[in-house]
Amino acid sequence: AQQTMVEADWSQAAFWLVGGSLGEGVNCTGVSMRTLQGDKAVVDIISEVLCCGIDSKSYCYLFPSPELNSACKRLNLFLKWMVRKSPVDIGIWNVIEAKDLIIPLDIHVSKVARGLMLTARKSNDWQTAEQITEKLREFDPLDPIKYDFALFGYDIDKNEV
């Protein structure tokens, strides 16, 4: 039988490299910069954003920031999925505790939160997400984000508060 070496897949490594750039970092072995795979560009993208900061024009839209008035919904939702252990969250990360998460704020969550007097803020930004999270900590200081699905679902199902 003939042996064939299959090159490591950069598209798989890219996911872990981006995730690692948000925290402690990761070391992906077996991938080579001497490849024709286009996904190796993720190294340049991460490097540009981390070295040049948030003012980097070319990739800035990929990395939402509270400093730019973003609620960072997708990032907070990803963290919720990775940290919390529940039927809808996979909970495979233990570096961050559930008590430290911020609610993934979207139009549905903010609408219900205003109706329940969890916030009076009109904008859907980081400050609003923090304020809602603080109010939810009064109900459960160890896992305030567990109410996210209920807040989101209530607006979807009822469409009124």
PDB file of N, CA and C in Angstrom, residues 56-141:
ATOM      1  N   SER A  56      -8.142  49.346  12.857  1.00  0.00           N
ATOM      2  CA  SER A  56      -7.830  48.690  11.595  1.00  0.00           C
ATOM      3  C   SER A  56      -9.070  48.719  10.706  1.00  0.00           C
ATOM      4  N   LYS A  57      -9.001  49.380   9.570  1.00  0.00           N
ATOM      5  CA  LYS A  57     -10.170  49.600   8.710  1.00  0.00           C
ATOM      6  C   LYS A  57     -10.596  48.343   7.959  1.00  0.00           C
ATOM      7  N   SER A  58      -9.651  47.525   7.530  1.00  0.00           N
ATOM      8  CA  SER A  58     -10.012  46.445   6.630  1.00  0.00           C
ATOM      9  C   SER A  58     -10.790  45.310   7.279  1.00  0.00           C
ATOM     10  N   TYR A  59     -10.560  45.038   8.568  1.00  0.00           N
ATOM     11  CA  TYR A  59     -11.235  43.913   9.209  1.00  0.00           C
ATOM     12  C   TYR A  59     -12.035  44.320  10.441  1.00  0.00           C
ATOM     13  N   CYS A  60     -12.162  45.591  10.680  1.00  0.00           N
ATOM     14  CA  CYS A  60     -12.810  46.093  11.880  1.00  0.00           C
ATOM     15  C   CYS A  60     -14.236  45.545  12.023  1.00  0.00           C
ATOM     16  N   TYR A  61     -14.937  45.423  10.911  1.00  0.00           N
ATOM     17  CA  TYR A  61     -16.326  44.963  10.972  1.00  0.00           C
ATOM     18  C   TYR A  61     -16.451  43.528  11.464  1.00  0.00           C
ATOM     19  N   LEU A  62     -15.367  42.770  11.431  1.00  0.00           N
ATOM     20  CA  LEU A  62     -15.407  41.386  11.906  1.00  0.00           C
ATOM     21  C   LEU A  62     -15.367  41.283  13.423  1.00  0.00           C
ATOM     22  N   PHE A  63     -14.889  42.349  14.084  1.00  0.00           N
ATOM     23  CA  PHE A  63     -14.692  42.322  15.520  1.00  0.00           C
ATOM     24  C   PHE A  63     -15.476  43.448  16.170  1.00  0.00           C
ATOM     25  N   PRO A  64     -16.707  43.193  16.595  1.00  0.00           N
ATOM     26  CA  PRO A  64     -17.495  44.247  17.247  1.00  0.00           C
ATOM     27  C   PRO A  64     -16.820  44.676  18.543  1.00  0.00           C
ATOM     28  N   SER A  65     -17.083  45.896  18.934  1.00  0.00           N
ATOM     29  CA  SER A  65     -16.424  46.427  20.119  1.00  0.00           C
ATOM     30  C   SER A  65     -17.386  47.290  20.927  1.00  0.00           C
ATOM     31  N   PRO A  66     -17.386  47.139  22.262  1.00  0.00           N
ATOM     32  CA  PRO A  66     -18.186  48.035  23.103  1.00  0.00           C
ATOM     33  C   PRO A  66     -17.790  49.495  22.914  1.00  0.00           C
ATOM     34  N   GLU A  67     -16.507  49.738  22.619  1.00  0.00           N
ATOM     35  CA  GLU A  67     -16.051  51.110  22.410  1.00  0.00           C
ATOM     36  C   GLU A  67     -16.708  51.749  21.189  1.00  0.00           C
ATOM     37  N   LEU A  68     -17.195  50.922  20.279  1.00  0.00           N
ATOM     38  CA  LEU A  68     -17.875  51.423  19.083  1.00  0.00           C
ATOM     39  C   LEU A  68     -19.392  51.297  19.217  1.00  0.00           C
ATOM     40  N   ASN A  69     -19.877  51.246  20.453  1.00  0.00           N
ATOM     41  CA  ASN A  69     -21.311  51.173  20.789  1.00  0.00           C
ATOM     42  C   ASN A  69     -21.986  49.877  20.352  1.00  0.00           C
ATOM     43  N   SER A  70     -21.238  48.815  20.230  1.00  0.00           N
ATOM     44  CA  SER A  70     -21.820  47.526  19.875  1.00  0.00           C
ATOM     45  C   SER A  70     -22.223  46.777  21.137  1.00  0.00           C
ATOM     46  N   ALA A  71     -23.321  46.037  21.064  1.00  0.00           N
ATOM     47  CA  ALA A  71     -23.710  45.162  22.167  1.00  0.00           C
ATOM     48  C   ALA A  71     -22.958  43.835  22.094  1.00  0.00           C
ATOM     49  N   CYS A  72     -22.241  43.602  21.009  1.00  0.00           N
ATOM     50  CA  CYS A  72     -21.448  42.381  20.808  1.00  0.00           C
ATOM     51  C   CYS A  72     -22.304  41.129  20.966  1.00  0.00           C
ATOM     52  N   LYS A  73     -23.491  41.157  20.366  1.00  0.00           N
ATOM     53  CA  LYS A  73     -24.444  40.067  20.520  1.00  0.00           C
ATOM     54  C   LYS A  73     -23.869  38.713  20.117  1.00  0.00           C
ATOM     55  N   ARG A  74     -23.271  38.621  18.944  1.00  0.00           N
ATOM     56  CA  ARG A  74     -22.776  37.326  18.475  1.00  0.00           C
ATOM     57  C   ARG A  74     -21.656  36.793  19.370  1.00  0.00           C
ATOM     58  N   LEU A  75     -20.770  37.667  19.803  1.00  0.00           N
ATOM     59  CA  LEU A  75     -19.690  37.248  20.690  1.00  0.00           C
ATOM     60  C   LEU A  75     -20.260  36.771  22.027  1.00  0.00           C
ATOM     61  N   ASN A  76     -21.199  37.527  22.600  1.00  0.00           N
ATOM     62  CA  ASN A  76     -21.804  37.117  23.869  1.00  0.00           C
ATOM     63  C   ASN A  76     -22.625  35.842  23.730  1.00  0.00           C
ATOM     64  N   LEU A  77     -23.279  35.669  22.592  1.00  0.00           N
ATOM     65  CA  LEU A  77     -24.041  34.444  22.353  1.00  0.00           C
ATOM     66  C   LEU A  77     -23.098  33.252  22.238  1.00  0.00           C
ATOM     67  N   PHE A  78     -21.994  33.430  21.505  1.00  0.00           N
ATOM     68  CA  PHE A  78     -20.989  32.371  21.393  1.00  0.00           C
ATOM     69  C   PHE A  78     -20.445  31.995  22.766  1.00  0.00           C
ATOM     70  N   LEU A  79     -20.102  33.007  23.571  1.00  0.00           N
ATOM     71  CA  LEU A  79     -19.593  32.731  24.914  1.00  0.00           C
ATOM     72  C   LEU A  79     -20.628  32.005  25.767  1.00  0.00           C
ATOM     73  N   LYS A  80     -21.883  32.409  25.645  1.00  0.00           N
ATOM     74  CA  LYS A  80     -22.968  31.744  26.374  1.00  0.00           C
ATOM     75  C   LYS A  80     -23.021  30.259  26.002  1.00  0.00           C
ATOM     76  N   TRP A  81     -22.983  29.971  24.718  1.00  0.00           N
ATOM     77  CA  TRP A  81     -23.022  28.573  24.263  1.00  0.00           C
ATOM     78  C   TRP A  81     -21.833  27.778  24.781  1.00  0.00           C
ATOM     79  N   MET A  82     -20.666  28.387  24.781  1.00  0.00           N
ATOM     80  CA  MET A  82     -19.452  27.663  25.138  1.00  0.00           C
ATOM     81  C   MET A  82     -19.271  27.501  26.650  1.00  0.00           C
ATOM     82  N   VAL A  83     -19.826  28.415  27.446  1.00  0.00           N
ATOM     83  CA  VAL A  83     -19.597  28.409  28.895  1.00  0.00           C
ATOM     84  C   VAL A  83     -20.720  27.721  29.667  1.00  0.00           C
ATOM     85  N   ARG A  84     -21.960  28.041  29.367  1.00  0.00           N
ATOM     86  CA  ARG A  84     -23.090  27.495  30.127  1.00  0.00           C
ATOM     87  C   ARG A  84     -23.332  26.030  29.787  1.00  0.00           C
ATOM     88  N   LYS A  85     -23.726  25.260  30.786  1.00  0.00           N
ATOM     89  CA  LYS A  85     -24.098  23.857  30.579  1.00  0.00           C
ATOM     90  C   LYS A  85     -25.609  23.766  30.735  1.00  0.00           C
ATOM     91  N   SER A  86     -26.310  23.588  29.618  1.00  0.00           N
ATOM     92  CA  SER A  86     -27.767  23.500  29.645  1.00  0.00           C
ATOM     93  C   SER A  86     -28.224  22.753  28.393  1.00  0.00           C
ATOM     94  N   PRO A  87     -29.514  22.476  28.270  1.00  0.00           N
ATOM     95  CA  PRO A  87     -29.993  21.784  27.066  1.00  0.00           C
ATOM     96  C   PRO A  87     -29.742  22.556  25.759  1.00  0.00           C
ATOM     97  N   VAL A  88     -29.603  23.891  25.834  1.00  0.00           N
ATOM     98  CA  VAL A  88     -29.371  24.668  24.606  1.00  0.00           C
ATOM     99  C   VAL A  88     -27.937  25.206  24.508  1.00  0.00           C
ATOM    100  N   ASP A  89     -27.103  24.968  25.518  1.00  0.00           N
ATOM    101  CA  ASP A  89     -25.721  25.450  25.531  1.00  0.00           C
ATOM    102  C   ASP A  89     -24.781  24.264  25.734  1.00  0.00           C
ATOM    103  N   ILE A  90     -23.651  24.241  25.020  1.00  0.00           N
ATOM    104  CA  ILE A  90     -22.786  23.060  25.081  1.00  0.00           C
ATOM    105  C   ILE A  90     -21.821  23.055  26.261  1.00  0.00           C
ATOM    106  N   GLY A  91     -21.457  24.212  26.789  1.00  0.00           N
ATOM    107  CA  GLY A  91     -20.695  24.306  28.026  1.00  0.00           C
ATOM    108  C   GLY A  91     -19.378  23.549  28.076  1.00  0.00           C
ATOM    109  N   ILE A  92     -18.529  23.710  27.067  1.00  0.00           N
ATOM    110  CA  ILE A  92     -17.264  22.980  27.063  1.00  0.00           C
ATOM    111  C   ILE A  92     -16.084  23.832  27.536  1.00  0.00           C
ATOM    112  N   TRP A  93     -16.314  25.115  27.784  1.00  0.00           N
ATOM    113  CA  TRP A  93     -15.242  25.988  28.282  1.00  0.00           C
ATOM    114  C   TRP A  93     -15.415  26.172  29.777  1.00  0.00           C
ATOM    115  N   ASN A  94     -14.319  26.090  30.520  1.00  0.00           N
ATOM    116  CA  ASN A  94     -14.390  26.335  31.953  1.00  0.00           C
ATOM    117  C   ASN A  94     -13.446  27.452  32.393  1.00  0.00           C
ATOM    118  N   VAL A  95     -12.906  28.203  31.439  1.00  0.00           N
ATOM    119  CA  VAL A  95     -12.015  29.315  31.742  1.00  0.00           C
ATOM    120  C   VAL A  95     -12.817  30.534  32.208  1.00  0.00           C
ATOM    121  N   ILE A  96     -14.034  30.662  31.697  1.00  0.00           N
ATOM    122  CA  ILE A  96     -14.930  31.753  32.060  1.00  0.00           C
ATOM    123  C   ILE A  96     -16.081  31.156  32.862  1.00  0.00           C
ATOM    124  N   GLU A  97     -16.525  31.855  33.882  1.00  0.00           N
ATOM    125  CA  GLU A  97     -17.657  31.383  34.683  1.00  0.00           C
ATOM    126  C   GLU A  97     -18.946  32.006  34.161  1.00  0.00           C
ATOM    127  N   ALA A  98     -20.037  31.284  34.305  1.00  0.00           N
ATOM    128  CA  ALA A  98     -21.345  31.760  33.840  1.00  0.00           C
ATOM    129  C   ALA A  98     -21.713  33.094  34.484  1.00  0.00           C
ATOM    130  N   LYS A  99     -21.292  33.328  35.701  1.00  0.00           N
ATOM    131  CA  LYS A  99     -21.616  34.578  36.398  1.00  0.00           C
ATOM    132  C   LYS A  99     -20.976  35.803  35.737  1.00  0.00           C
ATOM    133  N   ASP A 100     -19.948  35.581  34.927  1.00  0.00           N
ATOM    134  CA  ASP A 100     -19.226  36.681  34.295  1.00  0.00           C
ATOM    135  C   ASP A 100     -19.711  36.996  32.883  1.00  0.00           C
ATOM    136  N   LEU A 101     -20.675  36.251  32.386  1.00  0.00           N
ATOM    137  CA  LEU A 101     -21.184  36.476  31.030  1.00  0.00           C
ATOM    138  C   LEU A 101     -22.073  37.722  30.964  1.00  0.00           C
ATOM    139  N   ILE A 102     -22.192  38.268  29.770  1.00  0.00           N
ATOM    140  CA  ILE A 102     -23.077  39.405  29.490  1.00  0.00           C
ATOM    141  C   ILE A 102     -24.175  38.907  28.560  1.00  0.00           C
ATOM    142  N   ILE A 103     -25.378  39.363  28.773  1.00  0.00           N
ATOM    143  CA  ILE A 103     -26.507  38.882  27.975  1.00  0.00           C
ATOM    144  C   ILE A 103     -26.327  39.225  26.495  1.00  0.00           C
ATOM    145  N   PRO A 104     -26.584  38.262  25.610  1.00  0.00           N
ATOM    146  CA  PRO A 104     -26.557  38.552  24.176  1.00  0.00           C
ATOM    147  C   PRO A 104     -27.775  39.429  23.843  1.00  0.00           C
ATOM    148  N   LEU A 105     -27.527  40.683  23.610  1.00  0.00           N
ATOM    149  CA  LEU A 105     -28.614  41.654  23.457  1.00  0.00           C
ATOM    150  C   LEU A 105     -29.011  41.818  21.998  1.00  0.00           C
ATOM    151  N   ASP A 106     -30.281  41.553  21.716  1.00  0.00           N
ATOM    152  CA  ASP A 106     -30.837  41.838  20.395  1.00  0.00           C
ATOM    153  C   ASP A 106     -32.159  42.578  20.592  1.00  0.00           C
ATOM    154  N   ILE A 107     -32.846  42.839  19.519  1.00  0.00           N
ATOM    155  CA  ILE A 107     -34.083  43.627  19.568  1.00  0.00           C
ATOM    156  C   ILE A 107     -35.149  42.937  20.428  1.00  0.00           C
ATOM    157  N   HIS A 108     -35.202  41.617  20.376  1.00  0.00           N
ATOM    158  CA  HIS A 108     -36.223  40.877  21.134  1.00  0.00           C
ATOM    159  C   HIS A 108     -35.941  40.938  22.634  1.00  0.00           C
ATOM    160  N   VAL A 109     -34.707  40.667  23.018  1.00  0.00           N
ATOM    161  CA  VAL A 109     -34.332  40.702  24.434  1.00  0.00           C
ATOM    162  C   VAL A 109     -34.500  42.113  24.987  1.00  0.00           C
ATOM    163  N   SER A 110     -34.061  43.122  24.235  1.00  0.00           N
ATOM    164  CA  SER A 110     -34.160  44.496  24.738  1.00  0.00           C
ATOM    165  C   SER A 110     -35.610  44.935  24.885  1.00  0.00           C
ATOM    166  N   LYS A 111     -36.468  44.536  23.961  1.00  0.00           N
ATOM    167  CA  LYS A 111     -37.885  44.910  24.031  1.00  0.00           C
ATOM    168  C   LYS A 111     -38.544  44.330  25.285  1.00  0.00           C
ATOM    169  N   VAL A 112     -38.305  43.058  25.541  1.00  0.00           N
ATOM    170  CA  VAL A 112     -38.889  42.420  26.722  1.00  0.00           C
ATOM    171  C   VAL A 112     -38.249  42.985  27.999  1.00  0.00           C
ATOM    172  N   ALA A 113     -36.941  43.217  27.990  1.00  0.00           N
ATOM    173  CA  ALA A 113     -36.261  43.767  29.169  1.00  0.00           C
ATOM    174  C   ALA A 113     -36.810  45.147  29.519  1.00  0.00           C
ATOM    175  N   ARG A 114     -37.103  45.966  28.520  1.00  0.00           N
ATOM    176  CA  ARG A 114     -37.694  47.283  28.799  1.00  0.00           C
ATOM    177  C   ARG A 114     -39.099  47.122  29.380  1.00  0.00           C
ATOM    178  N   GLY A 115     -39.853  46.199  28.815  1.00  0.00           N
ATOM    179  CA  GLY A 115     -41.204  45.957  29.315  1.00  0.00           C
ATOM    180  C   GLY A 115     -41.224  45.456  30.751  1.00  0.00           C
ATOM    181  N   LEU A 116     -40.182  44.716  31.137  1.00  0.00           N
ATOM    182  CA  LEU A 116     -40.079  44.191  32.505  1.00  0.00           C
ATOM    183  C   LEU A 116     -39.313  45.136  33.433  1.00  0.00           C
ATOM    184  N   MET A 117     -38.991  46.334  32.927  1.00  0.00           N
ATOM    185  CA  MET A 117     -38.284  47.361  33.692  1.00  0.00           C
ATOM    186  C   MET A 117     -36.884  46.913  34.117  1.00  0.00           C
ATOM    187  N   LEU A 118     -36.247  46.080  33.314  1.00  0.00           N
ATOM    188  CA  LEU A 118     -34.868  45.689  33.584  1.00  0.00           C
ATOM    189  C   LEU A 118     -33.897  46.761  33.099  1.00  0.00           C
ATOM    190  N   THR A 119     -34.376  47.621  32.206  1.00  0.00           N
ATOM    191  CA  THR A 119     -33.592  48.756  31.730  1.00  0.00           C
ATOM    192  C   THR A 119     -34.537  49.829  31.225  1.00  0.00           C
ATOM    193  N   ALA A 120     -34.074  51.054  31.269  1.00  0.00           N
ATOM    194  CA  ALA A 120     -34.832  52.167  30.688  1.00  0.00           C
ATOM    195  C   ALA A 120     -34.078  52.737  29.481  1.00  0.00           C
ATOM    196  N   ARG A 121     -32.895  52.193  29.232  1.00  0.00           N
ATOM    197  CA  ARG A 121     -32.088  52.690  28.116  1.00  0.00           C
ATOM    198  C   ARG A 121     -32.769  52.375  26.789  1.00  0.00           C
ATOM    199  N   LYS A 122     -32.659  53.306  25.858  1.00  0.00           N
ATOM    200  CA  LYS A 122     -33.312  53.150  24.555  1.00  0.00           C
ATOM    201  C   LYS A 122     -32.399  52.476  23.524  1.00  0.00           C
ATOM    202  N   SER A 123     -31.084  52.635  23.670  1.00  0.00           N
ATOM    203  CA  SER A 123     -30.173  52.074  22.672  1.00  0.00           C
ATOM    204  C   SER A 123     -29.800  50.635  23.027  1.00  0.00           C
ATOM    205  N   ASN A 124     -29.566  49.851  22.001  1.00  0.00           N
ATOM    206  CA  ASN A 124     -29.163  48.450  22.190  1.00  0.00           C
ATOM    207  C   ASN A 124     -27.646  48.372  22.069  1.00  0.00           C
ATOM    208  N   ASP A 125     -26.952  48.795  23.129  1.00  0.00           N
ATOM    209  CA  ASP A 125     -25.501  48.821  23.103  1.00  0.00           C
ATOM    210  C   ASP A 125     -24.941  48.053  24.302  1.00  0.00           C
ATOM    211  N   TRP A 126     -23.626  48.108  24.460  1.00  0.00           N
ATOM    212  CA  TRP A 126     -22.952  47.372  25.535  1.00  0.00           C
ATOM    213  C   TRP A 126     -23.449  47.797  26.912  1.00  0.00           C
ATOM    214  N   GLN A 127     -23.640  49.097  27.110  1.00  0.00           N
ATOM    215  CA  GLN A 127     -24.109  49.582  28.416  1.00  0.00           C
ATOM    216  C   GLN A 127     -25.480  49.001  28.750  1.00  0.00           C
ATOM    217  N   THR A 128     -26.350  48.898  27.763  1.00  0.00           N
ATOM    218  CA  THR A 128     -27.674  48.313  27.983  1.00  0.00           C
ATOM    219  C   THR A 128     -27.549  46.836  28.324  1.00  0.00           C
ATOM    220  N   ALA A 129     -26.685  46.125  27.596  1.00  0.00           N
ATOM    221  CA  ALA A 129     -26.466  44.701  27.878  1.00  0.00           C
ATOM    222  C   ALA A 129     -25.944  44.510  29.302  1.00  0.00           C
ATOM    223  N   GLU A 130     -25.011  45.362  29.704  1.00  0.00           N
ATOM    224  CA  GLU A 130     -24.490  45.279  31.074  1.00  0.00           C
ATOM    225  C   GLU A 130     -25.572  45.580  32.109  1.00  0.00           C
ATOM    226  N   GLN A 131     -26.387  46.586  31.833  1.00  0.00           N
ATOM    227  CA  GLN A 131     -27.437  46.961  32.776  1.00  0.00           C
ATOM    228  C   GLN A 131     -28.468  45.839  32.938  1.00  0.00           C
ATOM    229  N   ILE A 132     -28.872  45.256  31.848  1.00  0.00           N
ATOM    230  CA  ILE A 132     -29.831  44.137  31.911  1.00  0.00           C
ATOM    231  C   ILE A 132     -29.207  42.961  32.660  1.00  0.00           C
ATOM    232  N   THR A 133     -27.942  42.668  32.365  1.00  0.00           N
ATOM    233  CA  THR A 133     -27.252  41.574  33.045  1.00  0.00           C
ATOM    234  C   THR A 133     -27.191  41.819  34.548  1.00  0.00           C
ATOM    235  N   GLU A 134     -26.909  43.050  34.953  1.00  0.00           N
ATOM    236  CA  GLU A 134     -26.861  43.385  36.389  1.00  0.00           C
ATOM    237  C   GLU A 134     -28.215  43.141  37.049  1.00  0.00           C
ATOM    238  N   LYS A 135     -29.283  43.529  36.385  1.00  0.00           N
ATOM    239  CA  LYS A 135     -30.633  43.295  36.936  1.00  0.00           C
ATOM    240  C   LYS A 135     -30.908  41.797  37.048  1.00  0.00           C
ATOM    241  N   LEU A 136     -30.492  41.025  36.043  1.00  0.00           N
ATOM    242  CA  LEU A 136     -30.716  39.575  36.072  1.00  0.00           C
ATOM    243  C   LEU A 136     -29.893  38.898  37.167  1.00  0.00           C
ATOM    244  N   ARG A 137     -28.756  39.507  37.538  1.00  0.00           N
ATOM    245  CA  ARG A 137     -27.937  38.969  38.637  1.00  0.00           C
ATOM    246  C   ARG A 137     -28.682  39.037  39.965  1.00  0.00           C
ATOM    247  N   GLU A 138     -29.654  39.935  40.072  1.00  0.00           N
ATOM    248  CA  GLU A 138     -30.459  39.996  41.289  1.00  0.00           C
ATOM    249  C   GLU A 138     -31.298  38.735  41.454  1.00  0.00           C
ATOM    250  N   PHE A 139     -31.647  38.085  40.349  1.00  0.00           N
ATOM    251  CA  PHE A 139     -32.430  36.843  40.391  1.00  0.00           C
ATOM    252  C   PHE A 139     -31.530  35.620  40.548  1.00  0.00           C
ATOM    253  N   ASP A 140     -30.375  35.634  39.877  1.00  0.00           N
ATOM    254  CA  ASP A 140     -29.429  34.527  39.976  1.00  0.00           C
ATOM    255  C   ASP A 140     -28.012  35.058  39.776  1.00  0.00           C
ATOM    256  N   PRO A 141     -27.304  35.329  40.876  1.00  0.00           N
ATOM    257  CA  PRO A 141     -25.959  35.905  40.763  1.00  0.00           C
ATOM    258  C   PRO A 141     -24.941  34.966  40.104  1.00  0.00           C
TER     259      PRO A 141
END
